[in-house]
XYZ file of C-alpha atoms in Angstrom:
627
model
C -12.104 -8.396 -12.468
C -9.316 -4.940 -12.369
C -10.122 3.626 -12.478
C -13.111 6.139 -8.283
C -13.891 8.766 -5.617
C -12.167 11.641 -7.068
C -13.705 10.939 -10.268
C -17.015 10.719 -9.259
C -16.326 13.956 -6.972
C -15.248 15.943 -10.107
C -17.450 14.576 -13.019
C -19.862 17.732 -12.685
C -16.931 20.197 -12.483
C -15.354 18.331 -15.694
C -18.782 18.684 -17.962
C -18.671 22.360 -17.397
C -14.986 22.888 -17.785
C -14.526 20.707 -20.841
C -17.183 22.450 -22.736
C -14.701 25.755 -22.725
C -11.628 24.595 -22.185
C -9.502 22.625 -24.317
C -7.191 19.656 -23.056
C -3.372 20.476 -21.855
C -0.410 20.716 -19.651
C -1.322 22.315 -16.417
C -0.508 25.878 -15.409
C -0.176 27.314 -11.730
C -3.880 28.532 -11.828
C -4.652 25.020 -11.822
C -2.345 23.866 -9.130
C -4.328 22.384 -5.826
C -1.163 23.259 -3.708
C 2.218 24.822 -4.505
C 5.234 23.306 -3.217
C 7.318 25.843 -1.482
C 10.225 23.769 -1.341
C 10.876 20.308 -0.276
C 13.893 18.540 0.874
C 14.819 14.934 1.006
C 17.758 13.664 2.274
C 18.573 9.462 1.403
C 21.382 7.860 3.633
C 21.906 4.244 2.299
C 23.724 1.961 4.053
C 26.211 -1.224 2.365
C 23.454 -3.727 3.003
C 20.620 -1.744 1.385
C 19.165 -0.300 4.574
C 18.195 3.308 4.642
C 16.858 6.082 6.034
C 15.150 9.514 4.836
C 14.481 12.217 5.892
C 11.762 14.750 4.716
C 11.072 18.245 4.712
C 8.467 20.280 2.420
C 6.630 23.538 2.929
C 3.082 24.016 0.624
C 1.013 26.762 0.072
C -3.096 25.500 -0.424
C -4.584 27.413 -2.806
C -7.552 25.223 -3.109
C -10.301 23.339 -1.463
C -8.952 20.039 -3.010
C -5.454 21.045 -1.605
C -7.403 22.050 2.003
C -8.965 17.912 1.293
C -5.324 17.067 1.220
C -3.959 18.011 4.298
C -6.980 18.421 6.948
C -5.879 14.423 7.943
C -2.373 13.552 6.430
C -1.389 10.521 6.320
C 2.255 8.766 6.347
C 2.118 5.019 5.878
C 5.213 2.306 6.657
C 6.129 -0.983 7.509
C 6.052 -2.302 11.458
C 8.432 -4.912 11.111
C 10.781 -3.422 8.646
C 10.695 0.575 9.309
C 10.197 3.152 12.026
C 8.707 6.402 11.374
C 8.843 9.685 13.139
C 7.537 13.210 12.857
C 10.233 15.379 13.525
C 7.775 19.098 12.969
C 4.603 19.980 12.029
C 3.190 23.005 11.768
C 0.923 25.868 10.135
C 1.288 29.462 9.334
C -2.047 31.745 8.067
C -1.984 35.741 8.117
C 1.211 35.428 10.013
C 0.438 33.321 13.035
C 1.793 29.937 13.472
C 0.295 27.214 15.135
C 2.090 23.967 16.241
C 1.231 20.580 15.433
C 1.387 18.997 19.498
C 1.367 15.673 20.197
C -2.309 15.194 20.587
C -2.378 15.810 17.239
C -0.783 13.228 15.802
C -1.910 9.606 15.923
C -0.172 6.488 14.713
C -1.888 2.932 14.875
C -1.838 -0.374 12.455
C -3.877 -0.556 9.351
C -6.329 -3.411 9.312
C -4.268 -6.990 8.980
C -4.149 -9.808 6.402
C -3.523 -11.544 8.993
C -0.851 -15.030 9.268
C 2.421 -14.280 8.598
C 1.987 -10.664 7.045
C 4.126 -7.608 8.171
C 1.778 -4.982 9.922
C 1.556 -2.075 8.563
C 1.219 1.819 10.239
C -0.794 4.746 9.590
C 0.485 8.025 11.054
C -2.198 10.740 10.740
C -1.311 14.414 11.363
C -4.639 16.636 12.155
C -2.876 20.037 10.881
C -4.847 22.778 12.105
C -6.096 26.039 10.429
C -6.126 24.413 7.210
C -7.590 27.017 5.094
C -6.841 28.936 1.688
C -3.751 30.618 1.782
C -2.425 28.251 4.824
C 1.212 27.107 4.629
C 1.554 23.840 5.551
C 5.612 22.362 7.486
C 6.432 18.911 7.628
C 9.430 17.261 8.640
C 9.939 13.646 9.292
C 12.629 10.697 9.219
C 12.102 7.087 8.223
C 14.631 4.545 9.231
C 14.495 1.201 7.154
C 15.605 -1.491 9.110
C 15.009 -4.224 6.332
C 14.781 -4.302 2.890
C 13.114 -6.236 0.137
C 16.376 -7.426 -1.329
C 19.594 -7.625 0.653
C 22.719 -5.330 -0.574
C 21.249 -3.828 -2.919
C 19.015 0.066 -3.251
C 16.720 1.295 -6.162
C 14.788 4.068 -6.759
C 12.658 6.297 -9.011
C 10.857 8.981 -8.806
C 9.432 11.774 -11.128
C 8.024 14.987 -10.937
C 4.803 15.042 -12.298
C 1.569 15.945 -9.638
C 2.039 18.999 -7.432
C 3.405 22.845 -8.333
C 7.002 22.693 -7.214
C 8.711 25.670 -6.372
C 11.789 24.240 -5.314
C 13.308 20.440 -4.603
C 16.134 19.290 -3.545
C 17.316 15.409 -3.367
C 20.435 14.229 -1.975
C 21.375 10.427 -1.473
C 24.565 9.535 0.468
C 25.413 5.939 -0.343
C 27.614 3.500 0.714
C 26.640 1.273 -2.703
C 27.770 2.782 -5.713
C 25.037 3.893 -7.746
C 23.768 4.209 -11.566
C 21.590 6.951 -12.378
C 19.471 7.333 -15.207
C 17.601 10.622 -15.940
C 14.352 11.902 -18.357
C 15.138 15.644 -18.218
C 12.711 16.705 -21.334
C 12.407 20.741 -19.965
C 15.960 21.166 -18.552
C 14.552 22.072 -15.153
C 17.672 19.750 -13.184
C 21.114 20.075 -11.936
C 22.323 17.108 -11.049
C 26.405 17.220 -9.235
C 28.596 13.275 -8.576
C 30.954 12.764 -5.690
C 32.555 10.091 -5.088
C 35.102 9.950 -2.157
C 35.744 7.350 0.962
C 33.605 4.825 -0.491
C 30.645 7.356 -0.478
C 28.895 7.789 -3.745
C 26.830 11.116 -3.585
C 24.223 12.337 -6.000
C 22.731 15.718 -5.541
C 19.797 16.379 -7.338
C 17.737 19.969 -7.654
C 15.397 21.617 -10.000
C 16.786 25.002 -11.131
C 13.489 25.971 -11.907
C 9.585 25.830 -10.587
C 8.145 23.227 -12.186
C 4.587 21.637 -12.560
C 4.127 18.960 -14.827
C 0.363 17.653 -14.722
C -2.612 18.013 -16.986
C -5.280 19.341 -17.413
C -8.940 18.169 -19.245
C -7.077 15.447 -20.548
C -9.574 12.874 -22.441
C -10.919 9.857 -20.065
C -8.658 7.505 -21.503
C -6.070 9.752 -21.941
C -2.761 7.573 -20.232
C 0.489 10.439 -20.157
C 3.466 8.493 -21.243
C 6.517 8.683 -18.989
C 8.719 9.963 -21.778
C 6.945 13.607 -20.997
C 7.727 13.402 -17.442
C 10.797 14.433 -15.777
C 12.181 11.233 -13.915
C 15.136 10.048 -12.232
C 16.219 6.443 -11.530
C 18.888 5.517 -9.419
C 20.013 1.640 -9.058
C 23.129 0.158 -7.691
C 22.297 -2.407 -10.275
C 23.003 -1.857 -14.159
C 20.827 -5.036 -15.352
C 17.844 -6.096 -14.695
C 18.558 -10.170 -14.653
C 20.776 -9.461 -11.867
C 17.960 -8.266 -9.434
C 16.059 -11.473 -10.751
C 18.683 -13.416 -9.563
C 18.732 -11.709 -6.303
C 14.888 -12.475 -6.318
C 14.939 -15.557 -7.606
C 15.627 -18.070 -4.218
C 13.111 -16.851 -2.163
C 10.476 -18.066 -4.560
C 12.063 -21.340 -5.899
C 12.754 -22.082 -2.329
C 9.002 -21.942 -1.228
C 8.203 -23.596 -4.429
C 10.589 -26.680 -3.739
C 8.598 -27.280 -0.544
C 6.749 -30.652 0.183
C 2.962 -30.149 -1.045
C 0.433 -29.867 1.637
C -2.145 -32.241 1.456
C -4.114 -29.758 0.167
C -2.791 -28.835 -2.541
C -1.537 -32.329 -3.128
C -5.061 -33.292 -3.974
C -5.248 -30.328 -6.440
C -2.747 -31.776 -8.151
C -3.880 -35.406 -7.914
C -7.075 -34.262 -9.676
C -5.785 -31.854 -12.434
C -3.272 -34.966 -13.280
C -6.872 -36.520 -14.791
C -7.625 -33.729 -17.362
C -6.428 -34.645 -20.994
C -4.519 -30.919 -22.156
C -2.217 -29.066 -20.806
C -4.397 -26.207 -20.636
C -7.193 -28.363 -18.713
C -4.502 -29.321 -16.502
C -3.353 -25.793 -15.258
C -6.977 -24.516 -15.783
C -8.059 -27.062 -13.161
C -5.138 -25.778 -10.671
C -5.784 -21.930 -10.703
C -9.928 -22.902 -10.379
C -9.634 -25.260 -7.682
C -6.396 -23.154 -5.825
C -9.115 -20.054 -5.918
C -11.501 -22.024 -3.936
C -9.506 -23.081 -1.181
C -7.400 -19.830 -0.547
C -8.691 -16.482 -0.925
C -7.237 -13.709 -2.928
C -6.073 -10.636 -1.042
C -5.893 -8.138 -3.288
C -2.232 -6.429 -2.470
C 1.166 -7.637 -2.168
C 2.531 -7.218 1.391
C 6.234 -7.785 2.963
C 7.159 -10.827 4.560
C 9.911 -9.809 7.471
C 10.253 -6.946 5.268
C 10.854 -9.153 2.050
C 8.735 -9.515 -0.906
C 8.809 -13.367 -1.438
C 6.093 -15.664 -0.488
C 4.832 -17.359 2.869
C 5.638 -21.296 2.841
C 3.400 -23.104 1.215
C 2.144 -24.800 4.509
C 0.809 -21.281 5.826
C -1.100 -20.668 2.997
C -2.450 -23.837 3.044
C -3.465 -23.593 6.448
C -4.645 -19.843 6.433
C -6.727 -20.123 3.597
C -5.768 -16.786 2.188
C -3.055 -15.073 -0.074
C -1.612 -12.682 -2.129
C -0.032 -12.731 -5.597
C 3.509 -14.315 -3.821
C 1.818 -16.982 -2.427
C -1.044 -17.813 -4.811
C 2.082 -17.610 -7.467
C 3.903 -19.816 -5.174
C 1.359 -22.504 -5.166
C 0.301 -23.135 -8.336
C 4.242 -23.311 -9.106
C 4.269 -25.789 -6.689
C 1.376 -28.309 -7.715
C 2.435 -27.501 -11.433
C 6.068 -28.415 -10.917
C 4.670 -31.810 -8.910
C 3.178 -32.350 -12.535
C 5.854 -31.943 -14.678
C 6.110 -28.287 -15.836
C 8.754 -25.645 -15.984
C 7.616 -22.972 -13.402
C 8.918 -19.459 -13.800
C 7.982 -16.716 -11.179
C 7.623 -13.304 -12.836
C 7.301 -9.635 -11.373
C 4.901 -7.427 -13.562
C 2.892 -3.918 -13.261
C -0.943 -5.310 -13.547
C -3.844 -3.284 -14.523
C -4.966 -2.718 -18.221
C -3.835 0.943 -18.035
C -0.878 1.076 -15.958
C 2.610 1.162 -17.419
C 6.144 1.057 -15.574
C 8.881 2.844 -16.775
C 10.703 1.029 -19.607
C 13.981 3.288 -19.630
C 14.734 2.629 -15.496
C 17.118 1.208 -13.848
C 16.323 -1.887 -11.610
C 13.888 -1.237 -9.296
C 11.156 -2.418 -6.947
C 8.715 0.204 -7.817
C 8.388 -0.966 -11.550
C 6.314 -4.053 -10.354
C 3.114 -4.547 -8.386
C 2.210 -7.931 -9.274
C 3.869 -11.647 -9.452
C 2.710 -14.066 -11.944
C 4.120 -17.492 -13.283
C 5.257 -18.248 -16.853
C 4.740 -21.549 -17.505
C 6.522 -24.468 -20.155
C 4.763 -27.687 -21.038
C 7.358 -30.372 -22.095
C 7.083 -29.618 -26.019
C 8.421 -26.012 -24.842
C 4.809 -24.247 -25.752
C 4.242 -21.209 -22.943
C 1.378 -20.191 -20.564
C 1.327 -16.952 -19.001
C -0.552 -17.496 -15.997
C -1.861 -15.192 -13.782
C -4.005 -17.362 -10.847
C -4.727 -14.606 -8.848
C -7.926 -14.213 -10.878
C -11.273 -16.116 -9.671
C -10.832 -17.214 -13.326
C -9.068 -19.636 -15.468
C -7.839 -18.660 -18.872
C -4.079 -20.823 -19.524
C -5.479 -20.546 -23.340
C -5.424 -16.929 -23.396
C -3.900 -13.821 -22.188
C -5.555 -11.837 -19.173
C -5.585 -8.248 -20.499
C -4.523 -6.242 -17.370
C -1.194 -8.510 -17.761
C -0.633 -8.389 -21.702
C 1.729 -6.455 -23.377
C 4.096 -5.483 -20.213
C 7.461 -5.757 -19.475
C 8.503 -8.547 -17.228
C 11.244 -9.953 -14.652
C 11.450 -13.992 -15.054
C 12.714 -14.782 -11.308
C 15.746 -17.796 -12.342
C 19.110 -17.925 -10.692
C 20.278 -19.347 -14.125
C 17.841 -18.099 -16.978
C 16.739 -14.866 -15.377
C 15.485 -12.789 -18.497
C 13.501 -9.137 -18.691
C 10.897 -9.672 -21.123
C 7.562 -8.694 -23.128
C 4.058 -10.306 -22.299
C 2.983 -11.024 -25.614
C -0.303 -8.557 -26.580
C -3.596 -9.829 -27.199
C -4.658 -10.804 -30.634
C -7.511 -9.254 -31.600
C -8.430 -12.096 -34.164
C -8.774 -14.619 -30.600
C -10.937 -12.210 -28.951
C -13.708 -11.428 -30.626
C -17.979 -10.649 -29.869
C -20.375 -11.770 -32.881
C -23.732 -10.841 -33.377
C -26.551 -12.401 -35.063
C -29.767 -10.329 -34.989
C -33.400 -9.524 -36.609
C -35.223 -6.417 -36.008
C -39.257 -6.050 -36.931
C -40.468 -3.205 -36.809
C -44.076 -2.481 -36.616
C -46.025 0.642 -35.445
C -42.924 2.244 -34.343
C -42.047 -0.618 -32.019
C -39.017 -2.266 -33.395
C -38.645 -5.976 -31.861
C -34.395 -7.396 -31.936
C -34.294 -11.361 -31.856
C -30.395 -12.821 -32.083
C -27.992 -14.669 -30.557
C -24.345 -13.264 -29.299
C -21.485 -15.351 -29.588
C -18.476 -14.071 -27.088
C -15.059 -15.990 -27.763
C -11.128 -15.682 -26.286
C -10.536 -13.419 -23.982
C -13.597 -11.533 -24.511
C -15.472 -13.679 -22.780
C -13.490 -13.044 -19.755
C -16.016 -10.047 -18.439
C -18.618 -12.963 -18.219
C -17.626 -15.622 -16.939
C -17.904 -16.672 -13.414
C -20.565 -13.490 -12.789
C -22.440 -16.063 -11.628
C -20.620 -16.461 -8.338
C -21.082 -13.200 -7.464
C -25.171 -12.015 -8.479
C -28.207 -13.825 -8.951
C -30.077 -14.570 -11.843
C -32.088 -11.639 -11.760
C -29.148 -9.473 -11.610
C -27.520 -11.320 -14.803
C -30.490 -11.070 -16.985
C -31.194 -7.329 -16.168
C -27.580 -6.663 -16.633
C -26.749 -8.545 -19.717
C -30.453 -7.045 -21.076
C -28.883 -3.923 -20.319
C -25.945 -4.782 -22.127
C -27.536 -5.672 -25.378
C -29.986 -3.505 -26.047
C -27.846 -0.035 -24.821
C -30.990 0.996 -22.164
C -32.406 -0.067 -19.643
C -35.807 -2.483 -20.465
C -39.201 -2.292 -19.155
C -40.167 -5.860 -17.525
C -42.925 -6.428 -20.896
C -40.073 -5.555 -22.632
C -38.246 -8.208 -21.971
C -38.990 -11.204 -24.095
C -36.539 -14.142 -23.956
C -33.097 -14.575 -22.431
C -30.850 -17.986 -22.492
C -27.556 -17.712 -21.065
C -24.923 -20.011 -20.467
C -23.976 -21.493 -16.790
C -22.160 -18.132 -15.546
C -20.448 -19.573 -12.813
C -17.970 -22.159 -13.773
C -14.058 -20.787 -12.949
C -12.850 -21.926 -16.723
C -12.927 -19.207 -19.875
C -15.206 -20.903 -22.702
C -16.728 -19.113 -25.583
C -20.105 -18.076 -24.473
C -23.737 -18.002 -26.304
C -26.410 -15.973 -25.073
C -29.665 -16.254 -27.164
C -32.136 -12.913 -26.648
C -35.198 -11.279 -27.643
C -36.390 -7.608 -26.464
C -38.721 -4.901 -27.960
C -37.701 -0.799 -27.984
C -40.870 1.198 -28.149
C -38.583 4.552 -28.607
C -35.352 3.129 -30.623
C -37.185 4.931 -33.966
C -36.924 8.527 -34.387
C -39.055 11.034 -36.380
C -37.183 12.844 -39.484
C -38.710 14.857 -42.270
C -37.926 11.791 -44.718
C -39.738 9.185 -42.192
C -39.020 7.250 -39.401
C -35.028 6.831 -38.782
C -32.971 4.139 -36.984
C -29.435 4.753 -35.626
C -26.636 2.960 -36.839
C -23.636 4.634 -34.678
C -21.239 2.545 -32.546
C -20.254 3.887 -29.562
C -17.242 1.234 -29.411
C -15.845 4.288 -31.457
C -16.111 6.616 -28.975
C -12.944 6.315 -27.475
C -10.914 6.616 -30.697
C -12.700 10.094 -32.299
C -13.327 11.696 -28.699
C -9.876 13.680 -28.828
C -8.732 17.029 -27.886
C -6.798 18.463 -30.777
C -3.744 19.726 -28.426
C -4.189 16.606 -25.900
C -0.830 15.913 -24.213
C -1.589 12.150 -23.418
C -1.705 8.741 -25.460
C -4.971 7.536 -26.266
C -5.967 4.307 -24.742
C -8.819 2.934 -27.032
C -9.121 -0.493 -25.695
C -7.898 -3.947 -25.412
C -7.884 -5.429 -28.640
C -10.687 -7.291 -29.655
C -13.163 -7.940 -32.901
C -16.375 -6.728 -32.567
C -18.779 -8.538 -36.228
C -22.371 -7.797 -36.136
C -24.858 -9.147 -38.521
C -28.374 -6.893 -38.760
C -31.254 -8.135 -40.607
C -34.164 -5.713 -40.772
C -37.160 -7.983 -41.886
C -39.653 -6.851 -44.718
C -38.020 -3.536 -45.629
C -35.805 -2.021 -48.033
C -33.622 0.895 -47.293
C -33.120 2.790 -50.347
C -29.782 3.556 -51.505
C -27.945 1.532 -48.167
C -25.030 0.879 -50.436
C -23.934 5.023 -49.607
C -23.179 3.153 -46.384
C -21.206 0.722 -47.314
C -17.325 1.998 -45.801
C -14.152 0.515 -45.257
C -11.271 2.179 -43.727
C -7.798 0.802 -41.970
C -5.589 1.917 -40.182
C -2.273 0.376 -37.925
C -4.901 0.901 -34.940
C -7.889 -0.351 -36.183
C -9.924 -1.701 -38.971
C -13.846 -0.686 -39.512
C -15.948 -2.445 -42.830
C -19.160 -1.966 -42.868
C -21.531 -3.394 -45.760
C -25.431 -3.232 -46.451
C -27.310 -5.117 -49.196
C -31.018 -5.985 -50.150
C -31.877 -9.776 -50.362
C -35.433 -11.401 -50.080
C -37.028 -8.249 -48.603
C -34.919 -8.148 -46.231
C -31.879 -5.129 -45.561
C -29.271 -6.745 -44.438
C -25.799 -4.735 -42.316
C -22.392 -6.183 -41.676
C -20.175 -4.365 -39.528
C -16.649 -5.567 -38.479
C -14.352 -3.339 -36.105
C -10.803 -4.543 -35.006
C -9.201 -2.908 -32.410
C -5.282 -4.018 -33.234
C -3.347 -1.913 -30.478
C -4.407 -0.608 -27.235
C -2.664 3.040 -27.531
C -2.683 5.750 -30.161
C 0.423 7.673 -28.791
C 0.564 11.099 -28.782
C 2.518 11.676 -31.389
C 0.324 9.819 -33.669
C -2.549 11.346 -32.509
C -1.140 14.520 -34.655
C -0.362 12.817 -37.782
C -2.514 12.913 -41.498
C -3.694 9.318 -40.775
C -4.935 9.633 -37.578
C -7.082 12.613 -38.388
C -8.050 11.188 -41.453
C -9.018 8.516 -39.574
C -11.421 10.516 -36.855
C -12.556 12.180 -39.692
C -13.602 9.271 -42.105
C -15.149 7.739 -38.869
C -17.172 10.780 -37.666
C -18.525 11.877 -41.191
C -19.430 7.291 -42.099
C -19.697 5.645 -39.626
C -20.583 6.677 -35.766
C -23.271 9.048 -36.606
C -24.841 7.119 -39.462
C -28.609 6.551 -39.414
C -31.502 4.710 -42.320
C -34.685 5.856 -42.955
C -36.942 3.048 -42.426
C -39.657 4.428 -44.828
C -40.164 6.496 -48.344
């Protein structure tokens, strides 16, 4: 229930700019800051400990770059990690001024609380930050512990800032794999081994800056574009799941508190398996309480026993992961830890080598006895073992097993499970046209609705889902009839909502007559490109939108010239209009069947026949309601 300030900060700035300029890769104009140079310097030790130290000079040649370092900010772990600024300092027109002591503040970041690692903020209060100020940092981190003994990963790209110069060396006493996405040549890259040291030097031979620029909304960059290095001193991925893998099944082999022991006691009552694990996830969510981020335990990512959640009452993904394991295993099922990336839009890099920084999430697969599997995410204040939760689906994924450890695909979701119907009648009468229906919301589509209920009150639902329906926002008279389900049970069900509003402006004058709009902005997001956009196209989860339009007592002339079908591998659009009993009758159906257009696609004859067929029949259709 899973993109913000900078947004928000920028959206006047982008409806000027995007009105002249056309979407692409960024150029140094563009740049916020320019990276002087910046050195980093990785010392790994046989156990997986490290330390790094930093050094980068930048140039700000904006006010968004003067935003970024007016309070900088270096984050790390208490208990694992020690941080220290080595130098800091300024230069402007020559002078220098020094970063002293006063300057510089470190103190701990609000807690979880029980059993979480604290973490540190150090903030550095640079001073003359203006235009044209060059900003020096140097610093060293020393990690003391690691999330996963004996073993180092890392990867990193270059995509963000102007960089004028980098150079990355690692020293390690674990040999290393390296992996690299070197798409503009801009790396030199030199081996050594020698008395069990494995170095890797890494440097760009030229500047580089590789962001973009009025890039479409849902325009997501694919990593493939990027310049990226991965480094691993694994080659597989199943062996870092294995390494994983006992500090999970060891919490989730622990005695049940009596807590959760009576979670289980009642979800052993319901009749299917997916009642059964529905019942868990609900009933876990109202004992503990989700924190939204997953924090080290003594420096390792694993969960707290399953007595300390039980007894603190909150927890993140490990533990509320951990849990429902638990009580699920007490009732018979195969429980499978898994690490993913969540959120609907974020990807990890599929070409890395194993890493920590491919995952932000944990997540359980889960086997009933006849071998059928559950993806279940209980994290959410929802249940939904039926279906797929979207900002999961579709994702790579570590299964945590010392002995069937596997890296493997979510499954998508189908758009033929999640679907929104729509049954409706319009009047219309002295220019006031009056929409009676019913909305049937089914799969995973109904996931947006359900349990609203816990979180706004009644008022706030109808004006909302009002809101929803009819595209504006009502008068109170013109609000007629609303009947919605009960909005605050934990479990996904296919919803009905039963409605009736008037729109005293939803006709517009023509020369022909009065005119009615038949556009659907779910289309918006698949015809709003930029012809030289750089990104993939993210045009939603996939879903089936069917609406059913009856306009009572009057016949459009000629409605069959709207009748249009088109498909596509993306997507699939029908709509059909007949005349039956005085009554006009439209049928729309729109299937979104994959979340991304990539950017290569974006360029070929179908999708631009596609835009085009949509743009010229469909979104920007409209009747005339009278000779």
């Amino acid at each position: 229930m899973r993109f913000l300030k900078a947004v928000f900060n920028l959206a006047m700035l982008a409806f000027f700019v995007a009105s002249t300029a056309e979407a692409r890769w960024s150029k140094y104009e563009d740049a916020s800051v320019e990276v002087k140079f910046s050195n980093v310097n990785i010392n790994v030790n046989r156990d997986g400990t490290y330390e790094t130290e930093v050094e980068l000079q930048a140039k700000i040649l904006k006010e968004s770059g003067r935003d970024r370092f007016s309070l900088y900010s270096l984050i790390y772990n208490d208990d694992s990690a020690d941080l220290t600024v080595l130098e800091a300092k300024t230069a402007y027109n020559g002078e220098e001024y020094i970063v002293t002591e006063d300057m510089i503040e470190d103190k701990p970041l609000a807690s979880p609380s029980k059993g979480f690692d604290q973490l540190r903020q150090v903030t550095i209060s640079f001073p003359k930050i203006e235009i044209g100020t060059e900003v020096y940092l140097r610093y060293k981190q020393v990690n003391k512990k690691v999330p996963v003994d004996n073993f180092y990963g890392l990867s990193f790209s270059y995509y963000g800032d102007y960089l004028q110069a980098e150079n990355t060396k690692i020293n390690s006493e674990l040999p290393l794999e390296i992996k690299v996405n070197d798409p503009r040549e801009v790396l030199e890259i030199a081996e050594e081994k020698n008395d069990d040291i494995h170095s890797i030097s890494i440097a760009l031979k030229k500047a580089v800056y590789e962001n973009t620029t009025n890039e479409p909304h849902n325009g997501i960059l694919n990593i493939k574009h990027n310049t990226w290095v991965s480094l691993s001193s694994l080659s597989e991925w199943e062996d870092l799941a294995k390494k994983l893998a006992p500090g999970y099944h060891s919490v989730i082999n622990q005695p049940l508190p009596a807590t959760f022991e009576a979670i289980a006691e009642f979800a052993d009552n319901e009749s299917t398996d997916e009642e059964k694990i529905n019942a868990v996830t609900s009933l876990l969510n109202e004992k503990v309480q989700y924190m939204g981020d997953w924090r080290t335990v003594s420096g390792k990512f694993f969960p707290r026993d399953l007595e300390k959640i039980a007894d603190s009452q909150v927890g993140d993904c490990k533990d509320f992961s951990a849990s429902t394991a638990a009580i699920l295993q007490e009732l018979g099922y195969k429980v499978q830890p898994i690490l993913v990336m969540r959120g609907t839009t974020s990807t990890s890099n599929p070409k890395a080598l194993p890493n920590m920084g491919n995952f932000n999430h944990v997540m359980l697969r889960v086997t009933n006895k006849d071998g059928k599997i559950y993806w279940i995410d209980p994290t959410n204040t929802v249940s939904m073992a039926q279906g797929i939760f979207p900002d999961i689906a579709d994702r790579n994924a570590l299964v945590l097993n010392s002995e069937e450890a596997d890296y493997i695909k979510i499954p998508a979701v189908q758009g033929e499970n999640s679907k929104v119907i729509s049954h409706s009648e319009l009047t219309i009468e002295d220019n006031v046209v009056n929409e009676y229906g019913q909305l049937n919301v089914q799969g995973e589509a109904a996931l947006g609705l359900t349990g609203v209920g816990l979180y706004y009150s009644d008022e706030q639902l109808r004006d909302s889902v009002f809101r929803m329906i009819s595209g504006v926002y009502l008068d109170e008279e013109e609000k007629k009839f609303l009947e919605l389900p009960d909005l605050t049970l934990r479990n996904v069900e296919d919803l009905k909502i039963k409605y009736e509003f008037q729109q005293k402006n939803k006709i517009f004058k023509t020369n022909l007559g009065p005119a009615l709009n038949l556009g659907d902005n779910w289309l918006n997001d698949v015809i709003n490109t930029a012809s030289d956009q750089v990104s993939d196209l993210f045009i939603g989860v996939p879903k089936t939108k069917e609406s059913h339009m009856i306009i009572k007592d009057i016949k459009i002339k000629n409605c069959e010239n709207l009748n249009f079908e088109i498909d596509s591998p993306w997507l699939y659009v029908n709509r059909f209009c007949k005349y039956k009993n005085d009554e006009t009758e439209f049928s729309n159906l729109i299937t979104i069947k994959k979340s991304f257009i990539t950017n290569e696609e974006l360029k070929t004859a179908e999708y631009k026949n596609l835009k085009s067929e949509l743009e010229n029949n469909f979104s920007r259709a409209s009747i005339i309601i009278s000779e």
